[in-house]
Short mmCIF file of C-alpha atoms in Angstrom, two decimals:
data_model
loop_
_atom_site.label_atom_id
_atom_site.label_comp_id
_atom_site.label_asym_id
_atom_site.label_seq_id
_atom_site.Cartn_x
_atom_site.Cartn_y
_atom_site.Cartn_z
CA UNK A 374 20.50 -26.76 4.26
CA UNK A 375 21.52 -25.20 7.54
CA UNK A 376 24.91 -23.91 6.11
CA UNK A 377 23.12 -22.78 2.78
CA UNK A 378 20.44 -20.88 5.10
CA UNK A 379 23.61 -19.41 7.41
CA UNK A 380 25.57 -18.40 3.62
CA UNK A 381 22.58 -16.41 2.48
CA UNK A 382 22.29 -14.67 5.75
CA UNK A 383 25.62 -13.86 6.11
CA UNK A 384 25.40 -9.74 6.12
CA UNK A 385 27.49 -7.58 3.86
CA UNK A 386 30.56 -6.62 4.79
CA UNK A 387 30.84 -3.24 6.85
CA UNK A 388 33.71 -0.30 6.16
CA UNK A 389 34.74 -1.15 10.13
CA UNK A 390 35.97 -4.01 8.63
CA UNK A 391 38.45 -2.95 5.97
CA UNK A 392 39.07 0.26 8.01
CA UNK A 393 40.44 -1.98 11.23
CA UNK A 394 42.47 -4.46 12.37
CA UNK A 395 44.14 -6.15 10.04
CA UNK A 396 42.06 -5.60 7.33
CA UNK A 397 42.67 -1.76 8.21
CA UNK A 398 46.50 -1.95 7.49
CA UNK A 399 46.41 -3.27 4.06
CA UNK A 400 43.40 -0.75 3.04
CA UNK A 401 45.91 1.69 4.18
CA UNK A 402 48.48 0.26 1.87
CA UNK A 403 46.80 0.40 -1.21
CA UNK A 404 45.30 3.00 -0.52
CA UNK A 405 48.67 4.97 -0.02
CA UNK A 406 50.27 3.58 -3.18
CA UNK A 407 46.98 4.60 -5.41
CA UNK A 408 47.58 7.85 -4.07
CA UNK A 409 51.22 8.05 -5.04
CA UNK A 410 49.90 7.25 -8.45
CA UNK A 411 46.74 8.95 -8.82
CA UNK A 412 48.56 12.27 -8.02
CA UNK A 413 51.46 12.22 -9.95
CA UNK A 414 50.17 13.32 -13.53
CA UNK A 415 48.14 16.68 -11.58
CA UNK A 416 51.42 17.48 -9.70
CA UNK A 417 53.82 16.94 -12.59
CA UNK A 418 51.30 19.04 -15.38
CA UNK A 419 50.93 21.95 -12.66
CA UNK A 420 54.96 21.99 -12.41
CA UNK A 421 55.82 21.42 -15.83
CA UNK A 422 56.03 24.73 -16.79
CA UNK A 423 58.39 25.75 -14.49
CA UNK A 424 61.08 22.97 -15.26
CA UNK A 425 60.81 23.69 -18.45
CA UNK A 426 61.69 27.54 -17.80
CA UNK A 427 64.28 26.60 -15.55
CA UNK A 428 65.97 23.21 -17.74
CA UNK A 429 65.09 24.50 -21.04
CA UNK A 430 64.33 21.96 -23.60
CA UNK A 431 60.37 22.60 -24.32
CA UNK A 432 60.92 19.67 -27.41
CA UNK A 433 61.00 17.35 -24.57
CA UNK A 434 57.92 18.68 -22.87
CA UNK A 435 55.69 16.02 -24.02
CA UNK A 436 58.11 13.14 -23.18
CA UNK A 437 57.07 13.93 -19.70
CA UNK A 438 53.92 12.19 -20.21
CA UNK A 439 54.39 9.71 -23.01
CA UNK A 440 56.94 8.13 -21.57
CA UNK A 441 55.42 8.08 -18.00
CA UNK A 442 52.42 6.40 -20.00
CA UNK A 443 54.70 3.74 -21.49
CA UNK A 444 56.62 3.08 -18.26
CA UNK A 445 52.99 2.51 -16.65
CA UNK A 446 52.02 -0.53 -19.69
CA UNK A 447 55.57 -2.00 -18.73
CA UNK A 448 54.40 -1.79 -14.83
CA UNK A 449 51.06 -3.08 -15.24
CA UNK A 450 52.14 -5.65 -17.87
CA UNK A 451 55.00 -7.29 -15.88
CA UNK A 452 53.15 -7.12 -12.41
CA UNK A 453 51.24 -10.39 -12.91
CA UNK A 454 54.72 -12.53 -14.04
CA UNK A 455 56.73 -10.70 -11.04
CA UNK A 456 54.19 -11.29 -8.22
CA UNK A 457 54.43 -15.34 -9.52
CA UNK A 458 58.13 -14.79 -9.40
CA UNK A 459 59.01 -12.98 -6.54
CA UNK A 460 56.03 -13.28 -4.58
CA UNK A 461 53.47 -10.45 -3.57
CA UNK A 462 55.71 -8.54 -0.79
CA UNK A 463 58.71 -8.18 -3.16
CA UNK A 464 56.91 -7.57 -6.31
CA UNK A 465 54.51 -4.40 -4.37
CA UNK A 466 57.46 -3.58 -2.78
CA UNK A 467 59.51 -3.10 -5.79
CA UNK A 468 57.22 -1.14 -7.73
CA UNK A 469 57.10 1.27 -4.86
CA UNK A 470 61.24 1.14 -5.38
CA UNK A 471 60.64 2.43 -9.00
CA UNK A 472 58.55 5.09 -8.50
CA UNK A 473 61.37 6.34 -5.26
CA UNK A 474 64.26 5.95 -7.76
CA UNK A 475 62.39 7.85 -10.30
CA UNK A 476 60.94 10.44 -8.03
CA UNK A 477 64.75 10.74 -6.60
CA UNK A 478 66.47 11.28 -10.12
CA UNK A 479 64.04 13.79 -11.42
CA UNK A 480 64.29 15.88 -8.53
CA UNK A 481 68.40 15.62 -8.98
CA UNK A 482 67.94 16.22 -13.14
CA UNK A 483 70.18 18.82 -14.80
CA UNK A 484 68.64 18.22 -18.02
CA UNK A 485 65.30 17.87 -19.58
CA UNK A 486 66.26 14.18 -21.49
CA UNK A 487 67.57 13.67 -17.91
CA UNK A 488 64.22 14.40 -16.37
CA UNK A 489 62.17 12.64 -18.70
CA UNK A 490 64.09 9.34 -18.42
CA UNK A 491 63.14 8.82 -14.71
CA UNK A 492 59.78 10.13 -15.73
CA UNK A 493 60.02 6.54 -17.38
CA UNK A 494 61.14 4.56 -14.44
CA UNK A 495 57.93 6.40 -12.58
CA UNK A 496 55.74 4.74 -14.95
CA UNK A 497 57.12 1.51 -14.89
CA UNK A 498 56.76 1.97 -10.59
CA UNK A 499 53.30 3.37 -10.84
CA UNK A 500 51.99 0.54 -13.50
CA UNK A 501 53.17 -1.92 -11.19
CA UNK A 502 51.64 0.03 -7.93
CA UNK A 503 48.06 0.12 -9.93
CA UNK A 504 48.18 -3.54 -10.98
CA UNK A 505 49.91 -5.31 -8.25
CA UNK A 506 47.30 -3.09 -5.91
CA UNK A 507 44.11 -4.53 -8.04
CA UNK A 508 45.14 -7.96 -7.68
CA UNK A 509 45.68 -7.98 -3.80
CA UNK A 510 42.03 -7.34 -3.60
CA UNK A 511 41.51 -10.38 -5.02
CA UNK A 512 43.98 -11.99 -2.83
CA UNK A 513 43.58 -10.56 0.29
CA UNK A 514 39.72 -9.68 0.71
CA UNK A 515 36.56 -11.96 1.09
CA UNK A 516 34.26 -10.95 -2.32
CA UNK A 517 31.59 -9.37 0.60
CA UNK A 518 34.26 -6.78 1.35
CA UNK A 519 35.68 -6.03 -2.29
CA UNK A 520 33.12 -3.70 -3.77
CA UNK A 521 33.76 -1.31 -0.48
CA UNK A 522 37.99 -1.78 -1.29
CA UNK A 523 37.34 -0.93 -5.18
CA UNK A 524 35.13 2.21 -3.57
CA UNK A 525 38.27 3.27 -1.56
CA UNK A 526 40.60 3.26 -4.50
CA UNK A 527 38.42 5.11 -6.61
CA UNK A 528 38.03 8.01 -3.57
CA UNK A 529 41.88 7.82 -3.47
CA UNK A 530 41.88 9.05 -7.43
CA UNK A 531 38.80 11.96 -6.48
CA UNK A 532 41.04 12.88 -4.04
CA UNK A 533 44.41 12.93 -6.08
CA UNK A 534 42.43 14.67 -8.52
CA UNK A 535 41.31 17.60 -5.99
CA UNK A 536 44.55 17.63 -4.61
CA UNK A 537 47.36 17.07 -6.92
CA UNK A 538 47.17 20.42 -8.45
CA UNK A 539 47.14 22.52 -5.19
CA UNK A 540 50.02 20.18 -4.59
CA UNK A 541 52.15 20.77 -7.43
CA UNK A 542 51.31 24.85 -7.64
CA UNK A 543 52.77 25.01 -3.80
CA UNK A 544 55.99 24.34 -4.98
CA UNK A 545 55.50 25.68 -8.52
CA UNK A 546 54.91 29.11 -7.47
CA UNK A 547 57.53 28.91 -4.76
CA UNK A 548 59.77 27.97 -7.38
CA UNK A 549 60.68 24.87 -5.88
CA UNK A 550 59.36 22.40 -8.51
CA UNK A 551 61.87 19.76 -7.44
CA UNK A 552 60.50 19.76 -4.08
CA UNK A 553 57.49 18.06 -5.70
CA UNK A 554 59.40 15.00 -6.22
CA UNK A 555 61.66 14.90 -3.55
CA UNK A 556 58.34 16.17 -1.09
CA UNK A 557 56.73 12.05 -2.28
CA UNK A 558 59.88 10.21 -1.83
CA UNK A 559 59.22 9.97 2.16
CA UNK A 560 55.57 8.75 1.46
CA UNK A 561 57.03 6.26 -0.91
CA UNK A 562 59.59 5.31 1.51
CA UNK A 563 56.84 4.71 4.01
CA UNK A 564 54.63 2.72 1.57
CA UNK A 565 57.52 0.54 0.78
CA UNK A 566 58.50 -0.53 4.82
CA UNK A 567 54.71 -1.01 5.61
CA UNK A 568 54.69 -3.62 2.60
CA UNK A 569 57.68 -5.04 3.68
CA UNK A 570 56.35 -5.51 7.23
CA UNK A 571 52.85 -6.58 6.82
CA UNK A 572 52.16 -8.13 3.33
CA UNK A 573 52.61 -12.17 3.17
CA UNK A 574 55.71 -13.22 2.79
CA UNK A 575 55.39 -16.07 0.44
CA UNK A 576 57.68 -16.93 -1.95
CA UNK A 577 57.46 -17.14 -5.87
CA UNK A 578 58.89 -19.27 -7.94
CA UNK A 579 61.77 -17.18 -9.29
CA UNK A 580 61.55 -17.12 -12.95
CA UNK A 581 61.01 -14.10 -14.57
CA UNK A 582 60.46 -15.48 -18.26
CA UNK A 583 57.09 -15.02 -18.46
CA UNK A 584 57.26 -11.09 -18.68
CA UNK A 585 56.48 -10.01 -22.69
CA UNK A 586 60.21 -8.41 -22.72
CA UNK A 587 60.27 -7.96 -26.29
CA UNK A 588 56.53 -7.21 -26.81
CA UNK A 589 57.17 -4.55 -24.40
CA UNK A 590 60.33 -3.77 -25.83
CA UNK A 591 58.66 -3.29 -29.47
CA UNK A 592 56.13 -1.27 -27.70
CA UNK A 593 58.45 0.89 -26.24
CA UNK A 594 60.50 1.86 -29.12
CA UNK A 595 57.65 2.71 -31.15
CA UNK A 596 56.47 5.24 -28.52
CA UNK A 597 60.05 6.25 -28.65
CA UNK A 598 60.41 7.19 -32.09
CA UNK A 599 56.90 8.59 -32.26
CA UNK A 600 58.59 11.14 -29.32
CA UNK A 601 61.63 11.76 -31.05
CA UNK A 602 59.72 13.80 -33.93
CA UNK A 603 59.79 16.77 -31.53
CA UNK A 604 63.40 16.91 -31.92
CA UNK A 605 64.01 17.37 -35.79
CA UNK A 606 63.31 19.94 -37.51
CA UNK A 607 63.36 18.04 -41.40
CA UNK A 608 59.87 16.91 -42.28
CA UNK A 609 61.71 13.60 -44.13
CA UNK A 610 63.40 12.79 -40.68
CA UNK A 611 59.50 13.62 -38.83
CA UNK A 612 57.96 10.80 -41.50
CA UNK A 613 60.19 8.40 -41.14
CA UNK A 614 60.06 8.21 -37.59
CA UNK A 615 56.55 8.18 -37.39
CA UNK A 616 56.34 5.14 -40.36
CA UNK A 617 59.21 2.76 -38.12
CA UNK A 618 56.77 3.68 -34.99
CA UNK A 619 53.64 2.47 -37.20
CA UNK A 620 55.88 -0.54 -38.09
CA UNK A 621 57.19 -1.30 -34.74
CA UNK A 622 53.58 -1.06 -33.38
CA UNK A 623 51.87 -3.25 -35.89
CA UNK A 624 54.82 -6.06 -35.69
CA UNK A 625 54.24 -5.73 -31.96
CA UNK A 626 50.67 -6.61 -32.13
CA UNK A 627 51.60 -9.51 -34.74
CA UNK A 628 53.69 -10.92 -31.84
CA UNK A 629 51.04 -10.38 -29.26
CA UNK A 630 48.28 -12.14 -31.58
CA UNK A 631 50.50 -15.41 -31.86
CA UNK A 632 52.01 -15.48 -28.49
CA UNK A 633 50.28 -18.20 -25.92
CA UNK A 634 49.45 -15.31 -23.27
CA UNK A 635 48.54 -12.52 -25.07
CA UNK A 636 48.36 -9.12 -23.73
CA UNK A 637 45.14 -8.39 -25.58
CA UNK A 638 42.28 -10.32 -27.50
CA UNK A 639 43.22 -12.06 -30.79
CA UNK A 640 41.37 -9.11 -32.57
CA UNK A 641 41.84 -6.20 -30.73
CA UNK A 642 43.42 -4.34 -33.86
CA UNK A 643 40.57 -5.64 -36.56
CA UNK A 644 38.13 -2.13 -37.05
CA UNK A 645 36.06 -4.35 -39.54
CA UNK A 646 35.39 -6.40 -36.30
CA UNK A 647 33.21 -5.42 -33.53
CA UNK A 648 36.31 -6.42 -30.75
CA UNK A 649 38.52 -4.24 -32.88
CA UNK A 650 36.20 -1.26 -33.38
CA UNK A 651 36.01 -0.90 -29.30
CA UNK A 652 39.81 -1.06 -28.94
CA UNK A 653 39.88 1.24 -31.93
CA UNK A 654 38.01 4.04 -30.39
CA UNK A 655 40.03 4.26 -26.81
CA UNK A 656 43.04 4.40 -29.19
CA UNK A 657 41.40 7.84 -30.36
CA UNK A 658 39.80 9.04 -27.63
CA UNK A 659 42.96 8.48 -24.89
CA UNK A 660 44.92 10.20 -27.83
CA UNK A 661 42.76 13.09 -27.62
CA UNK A 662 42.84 12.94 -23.73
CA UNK A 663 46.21 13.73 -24.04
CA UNK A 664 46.27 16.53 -26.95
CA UNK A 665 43.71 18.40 -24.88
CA UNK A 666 45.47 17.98 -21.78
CA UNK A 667 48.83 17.90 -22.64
CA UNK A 668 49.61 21.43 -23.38
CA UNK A 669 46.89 22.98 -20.59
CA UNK A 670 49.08 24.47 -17.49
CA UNK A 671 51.72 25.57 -20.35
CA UNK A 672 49.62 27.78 -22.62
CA UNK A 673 47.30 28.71 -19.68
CA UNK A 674 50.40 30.37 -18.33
CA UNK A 675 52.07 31.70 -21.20
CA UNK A 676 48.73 33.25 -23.45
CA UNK A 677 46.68 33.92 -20.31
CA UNK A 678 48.75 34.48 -17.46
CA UNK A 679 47.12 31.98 -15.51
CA UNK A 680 48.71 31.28 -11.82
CA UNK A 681 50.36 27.36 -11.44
CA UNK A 682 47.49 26.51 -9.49
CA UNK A 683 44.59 27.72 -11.41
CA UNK A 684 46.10 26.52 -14.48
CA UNK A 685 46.68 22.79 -12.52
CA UNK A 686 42.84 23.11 -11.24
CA UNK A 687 41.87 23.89 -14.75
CA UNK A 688 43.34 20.66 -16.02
CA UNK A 689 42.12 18.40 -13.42
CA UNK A 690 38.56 19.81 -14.79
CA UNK A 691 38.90 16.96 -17.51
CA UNK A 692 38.95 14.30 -14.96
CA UNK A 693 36.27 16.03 -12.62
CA UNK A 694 33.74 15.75 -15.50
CA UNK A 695 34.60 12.35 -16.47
CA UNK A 696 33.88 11.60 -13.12
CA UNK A 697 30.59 13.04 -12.76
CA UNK A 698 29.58 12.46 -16.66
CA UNK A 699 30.12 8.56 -16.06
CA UNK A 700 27.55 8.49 -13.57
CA UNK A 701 25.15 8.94 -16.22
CA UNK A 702 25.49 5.79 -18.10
CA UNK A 703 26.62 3.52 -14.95
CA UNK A 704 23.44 1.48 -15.38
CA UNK A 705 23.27 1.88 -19.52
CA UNK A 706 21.61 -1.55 -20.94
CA UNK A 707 23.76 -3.67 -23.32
CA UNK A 708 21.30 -2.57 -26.27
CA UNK A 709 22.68 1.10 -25.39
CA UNK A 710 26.24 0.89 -25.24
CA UNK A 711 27.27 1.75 -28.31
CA UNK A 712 24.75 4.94 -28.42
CA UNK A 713 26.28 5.80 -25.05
CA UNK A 714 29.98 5.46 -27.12
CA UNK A 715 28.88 7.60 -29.96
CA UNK A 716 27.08 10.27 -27.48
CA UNK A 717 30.65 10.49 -25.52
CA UNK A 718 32.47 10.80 -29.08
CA UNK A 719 30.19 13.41 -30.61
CA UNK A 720 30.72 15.81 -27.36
CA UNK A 721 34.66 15.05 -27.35
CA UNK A 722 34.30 16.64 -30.92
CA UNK A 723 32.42 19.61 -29.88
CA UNK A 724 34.69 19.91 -27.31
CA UNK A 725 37.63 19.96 -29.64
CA UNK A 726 36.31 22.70 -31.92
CA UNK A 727 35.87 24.44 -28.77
CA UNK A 728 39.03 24.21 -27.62
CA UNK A 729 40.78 25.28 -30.70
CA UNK A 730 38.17 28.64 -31.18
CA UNK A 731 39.34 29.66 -27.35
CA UNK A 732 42.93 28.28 -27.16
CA UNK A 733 44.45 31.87 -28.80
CA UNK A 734 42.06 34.74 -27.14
CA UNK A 735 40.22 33.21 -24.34
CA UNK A 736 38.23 33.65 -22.30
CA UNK A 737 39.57 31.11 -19.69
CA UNK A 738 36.09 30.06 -18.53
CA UNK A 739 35.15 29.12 -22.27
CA UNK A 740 38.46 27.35 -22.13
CA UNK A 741 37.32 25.44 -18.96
CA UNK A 742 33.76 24.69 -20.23
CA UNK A 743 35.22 22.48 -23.16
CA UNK A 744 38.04 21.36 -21.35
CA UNK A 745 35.18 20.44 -19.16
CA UNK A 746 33.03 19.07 -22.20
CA UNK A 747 35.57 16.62 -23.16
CA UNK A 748 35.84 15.10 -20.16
CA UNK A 749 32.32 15.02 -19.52
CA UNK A 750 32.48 13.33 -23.24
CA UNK A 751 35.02 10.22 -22.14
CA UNK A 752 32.89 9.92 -18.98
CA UNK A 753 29.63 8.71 -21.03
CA UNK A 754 31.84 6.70 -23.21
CA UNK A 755 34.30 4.88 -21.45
CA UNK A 756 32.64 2.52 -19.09
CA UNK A 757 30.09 1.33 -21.99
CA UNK A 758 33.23 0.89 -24.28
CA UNK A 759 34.76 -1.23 -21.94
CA UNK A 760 31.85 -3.42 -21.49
CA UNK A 761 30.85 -3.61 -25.32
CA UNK A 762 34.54 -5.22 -25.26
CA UNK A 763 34.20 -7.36 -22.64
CA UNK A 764 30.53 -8.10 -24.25
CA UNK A 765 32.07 -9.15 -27.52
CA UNK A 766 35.52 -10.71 -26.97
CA UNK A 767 35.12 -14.83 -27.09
CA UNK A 768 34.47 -16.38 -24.20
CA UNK A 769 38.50 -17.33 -24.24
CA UNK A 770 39.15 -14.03 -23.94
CA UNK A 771 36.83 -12.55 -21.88
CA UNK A 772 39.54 -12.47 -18.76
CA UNK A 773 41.91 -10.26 -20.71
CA UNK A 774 39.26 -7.78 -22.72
CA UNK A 775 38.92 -6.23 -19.39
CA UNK A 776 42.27 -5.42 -18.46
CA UNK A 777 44.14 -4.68 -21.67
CA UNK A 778 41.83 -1.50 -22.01
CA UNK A 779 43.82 0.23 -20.05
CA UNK A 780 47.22 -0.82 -21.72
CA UNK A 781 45.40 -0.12 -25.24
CA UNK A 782 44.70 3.52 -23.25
CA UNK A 783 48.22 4.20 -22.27
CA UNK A 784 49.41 3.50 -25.58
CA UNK A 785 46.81 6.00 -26.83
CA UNK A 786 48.08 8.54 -23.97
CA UNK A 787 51.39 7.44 -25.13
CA UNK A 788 51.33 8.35 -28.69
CA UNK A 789 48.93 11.47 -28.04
CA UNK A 790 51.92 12.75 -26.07
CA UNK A 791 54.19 12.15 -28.74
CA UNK A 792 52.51 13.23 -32.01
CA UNK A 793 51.34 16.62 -30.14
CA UNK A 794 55.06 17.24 -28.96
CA UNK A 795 55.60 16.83 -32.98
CA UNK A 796 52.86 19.20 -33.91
CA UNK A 797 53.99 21.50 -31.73
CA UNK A 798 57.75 21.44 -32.41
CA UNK A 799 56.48 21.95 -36.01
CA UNK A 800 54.32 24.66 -35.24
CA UNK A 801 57.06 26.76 -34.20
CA UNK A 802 57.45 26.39 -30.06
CA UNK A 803 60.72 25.90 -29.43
CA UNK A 804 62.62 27.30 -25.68
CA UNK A 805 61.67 31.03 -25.22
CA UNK A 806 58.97 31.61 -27.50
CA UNK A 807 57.08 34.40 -27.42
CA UNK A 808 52.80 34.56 -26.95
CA UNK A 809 52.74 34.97 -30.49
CA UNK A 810 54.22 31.52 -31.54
CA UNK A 811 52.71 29.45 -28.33
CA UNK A 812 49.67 30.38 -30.03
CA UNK A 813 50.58 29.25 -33.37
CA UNK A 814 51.76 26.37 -32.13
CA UNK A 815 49.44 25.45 -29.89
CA UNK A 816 46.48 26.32 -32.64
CA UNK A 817 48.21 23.46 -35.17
CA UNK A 818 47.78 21.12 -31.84
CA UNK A 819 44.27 21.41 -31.56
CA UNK A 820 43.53 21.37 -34.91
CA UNK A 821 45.38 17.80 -35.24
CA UNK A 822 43.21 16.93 -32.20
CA UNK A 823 40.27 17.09 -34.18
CA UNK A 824 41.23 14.70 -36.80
CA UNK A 825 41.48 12.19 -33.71
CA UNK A 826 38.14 13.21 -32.13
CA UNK A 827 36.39 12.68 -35.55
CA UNK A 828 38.11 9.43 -36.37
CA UNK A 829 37.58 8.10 -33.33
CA UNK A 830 33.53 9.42 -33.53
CA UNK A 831 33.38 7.64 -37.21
CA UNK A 832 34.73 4.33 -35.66
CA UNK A 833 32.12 5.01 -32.68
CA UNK A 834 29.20 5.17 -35.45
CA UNK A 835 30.37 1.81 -37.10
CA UNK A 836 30.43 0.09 -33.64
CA UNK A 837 26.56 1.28 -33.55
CA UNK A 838 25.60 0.56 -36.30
CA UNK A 839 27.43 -2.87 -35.83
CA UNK A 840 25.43 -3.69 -32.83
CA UNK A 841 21.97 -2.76 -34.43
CA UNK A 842 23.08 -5.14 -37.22
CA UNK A 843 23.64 -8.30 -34.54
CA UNK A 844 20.03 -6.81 -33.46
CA UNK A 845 18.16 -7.24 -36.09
CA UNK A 846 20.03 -10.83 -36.80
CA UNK A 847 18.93 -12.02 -33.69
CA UNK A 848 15.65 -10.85 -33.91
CA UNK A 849 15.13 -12.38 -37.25
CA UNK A 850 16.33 -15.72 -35.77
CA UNK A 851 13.58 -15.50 -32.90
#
């Protein structure tokens, strides 16, 4: 009884504790490698521009991004298997080895397909920086002291966010945009001797056959092809590709449903199933994440003569009002979570006919409002999403409906990149286009963008109605 009295006593843990000592180092780990992370998609967006005017090849614009977002589902996916095989220090150490070799090799790139290789091998660094970081929380922290940890990582990405595009528009307007990536490489550097020095050393057991290497692989292809319709010009070529990406996705998820450690629940690709319909819509909505964002800094520049900096600021507005909009619905009830989903859905469509009525002739603050709107829209939906799938997954399946979200949302980032790199290779932008065609170009992206936002605000209204349904069973029942 004593003990029980002391437990309940015990106070909550204080921020001197995870900000000293011992404790102190490792916040300042993770916290270091988050930011590494967080801030590479502001800097790279806010620099984009200028690699493309100085490397050419605008049909590989996009690849930037969708392959950054595939390399990060490879990261995140293998870091569980590799911290089990080469224990914690090497596995967070090697991630951070990733992101330096990619950092290192786009800063050295000749070539766009050059560039947007290593933009790859960041991913697959970062992933593995975001995952392995999460589950040192769990290892290395008492539960009294975890909520205060999570609360530091999620101040590293406000921060990233603030900061990444000032960042990025230093060099940018310098025109140094390969001092961007060679400016982290120290910090990475840094990040990887402090692991090396002061996280356990403990072995794994050295087998690296538990990483999904061909559920990956599938996955990667598929985002491959879907990328590679920027490139050709012959609609037959353009619908081909996108059918063996289709293909290659569905036979991935095929693999995933029968494998015995699935990446995601059994019936995270049903829509006629409640599961499904959550997964479903963060398919859509990270696809129209990237279409809005995608393009920003470029056409910002190029229609509106924009400065690097403003135009990076103006994209980070998306994440600043997903921020601030998810405060809204942090303590939404169970019985609201869907209406929260379709709230979020119906303002990312507002915000997408907004977009495409301001994308051509401005002004830039009415471009900024529903840039704004849009992320104020995924902000109300996206933590009541992610607990209506946690809410509804079996109870076998409860540990993974959590974290394959965000592999479901890179693929959705992932293909978004891809298809709007298509639209707008088939909308006319190709390397030193004019105003006239940017506009054209980037008026067939935004109008594909809507076709997402709707979709993804039809699947929204099936998931409500869904839930009333299971209401009204239950209440019938009682």
């Amino acid at each position: 009884m004593a003990e029980d009295k002391q437990g309940a006593e015990q106070p909550d843990g204080s921020w001197r504790e995870i900000l000293t000592g011992r404790l102190g180092v490792y916040t300042f780990v993770l916290a270091l490698g988050m930011t590494l992370f967080a801030s590479n998609q502001f800097v790279v967006a806010t620099i984009m521009p200028d690699v493309v005017k100085d490397l050419g090849g605008v049909d590989y614009y996009t690849w930037a991004f969708s392959l950054f977002a595939m390399g990060a589902i490879m990261g995140a996916a293998s870091a569980g298997p590799l911290r089990e095989a080469l224990g914690v220090r090497l596995a967070y150490a090697g991630a951070g080895l990733m992101l330096a070799i990619g950092l290192t090799g786009a800063a050295l790139s000749a070539d766009m397909p050059t560039l947007v290789g290593f933009r790859l091998i960041q991913g697959i660094g970062g992933g593995g920086l975001a995952s392995q970081a999460y589950g040192l929380v769990a290892v290395i922290y008492p539960q009294r002291l975890r909520g205060r940890v999570l609360m530091v990582i999620s101040t590293v990405w406000g921060v990233a966010t603030a900061g990444g595009p000032g960042f990025g528009a230093f060099f940018a307007e310098a025109g140094l945009w390969r001092g961007a990536f060679w400016s982290l490489v120290p910090f990475t550097l840094l990040f990887m001797a402090l692991v090396l020095r002061n996280i356990d050393r403990a072995k794994g057991h050295g087998k690296l056959s538990e990483i999904p290497f061909w559920r990956l692989a599938l996955f990667g292809f598929a985002v491959l092809l879907v990328s590679a319709t920027s490139l050709s010009d012959n609609l037959t070529v353009r619908g081909a590709l996108i059918l063996a990406s289709i293909i290659l996705l569905a036979f991935a998820f095929v693999r995933d449903a029968n494998a015995e450690r699935s990446m995601f629940p059994r019936q995270a690709t049903l829509i006629n199933t409640q599961l499904g319909a959550t997964y479903w819509v963060i398919f859509f909505v990270s696809m129209c994440l990237t279409f809005v964002t995608v393009y920003t800094t470029f056409y910002l520049q190029t229609l509106h003569n924009v400065s690097p900096s403003a135009a990076g600021y103006l994209f980070a507005v998306q994440s600043f009002m997903w921020t601030g909009s998810a405060f809204l619905v942090a303590s939404v009830s169970p019985a609201r979570e869907a209406l929260a989903v379709v709230a979020g859905m119906a303002l990312v469509v507002i915000a997408a006919f907004g977009i495409l009525f301001t994308v051509e002739t401005g002004p830039v603050l009415a471009i900024a409002i529903a840039i704004g709107a849009s992320g104020a829209g995924i902000g109300l939906m996206n933590n009541p999403v992610i607990q209506r799938a946690m809410a509804v997954a079996p109870e076998t399946e409860q540990h993974i409906a959590g974290t394959s979200v965000q592999t479901m949302r890179n693929i959705g980032i992932a293909f978004g990149a891809g298809l709007s790199g298509m639209v707008a290779s088939a909308g006319g932008l190709t390397d030193g286009a004019g105003p006239e065609v940017v506009a054209v170009a980037m008026r067939w992206v935004y109008i594909v963008n809507i076709i997402f936002a709707v979709s993804g605000l039809v699947v929204a209204l099936k998931l409500l109605l869904g839930q009333r349904r299971e209401a009204l069973v239950l209440k019938a029942g009682d």
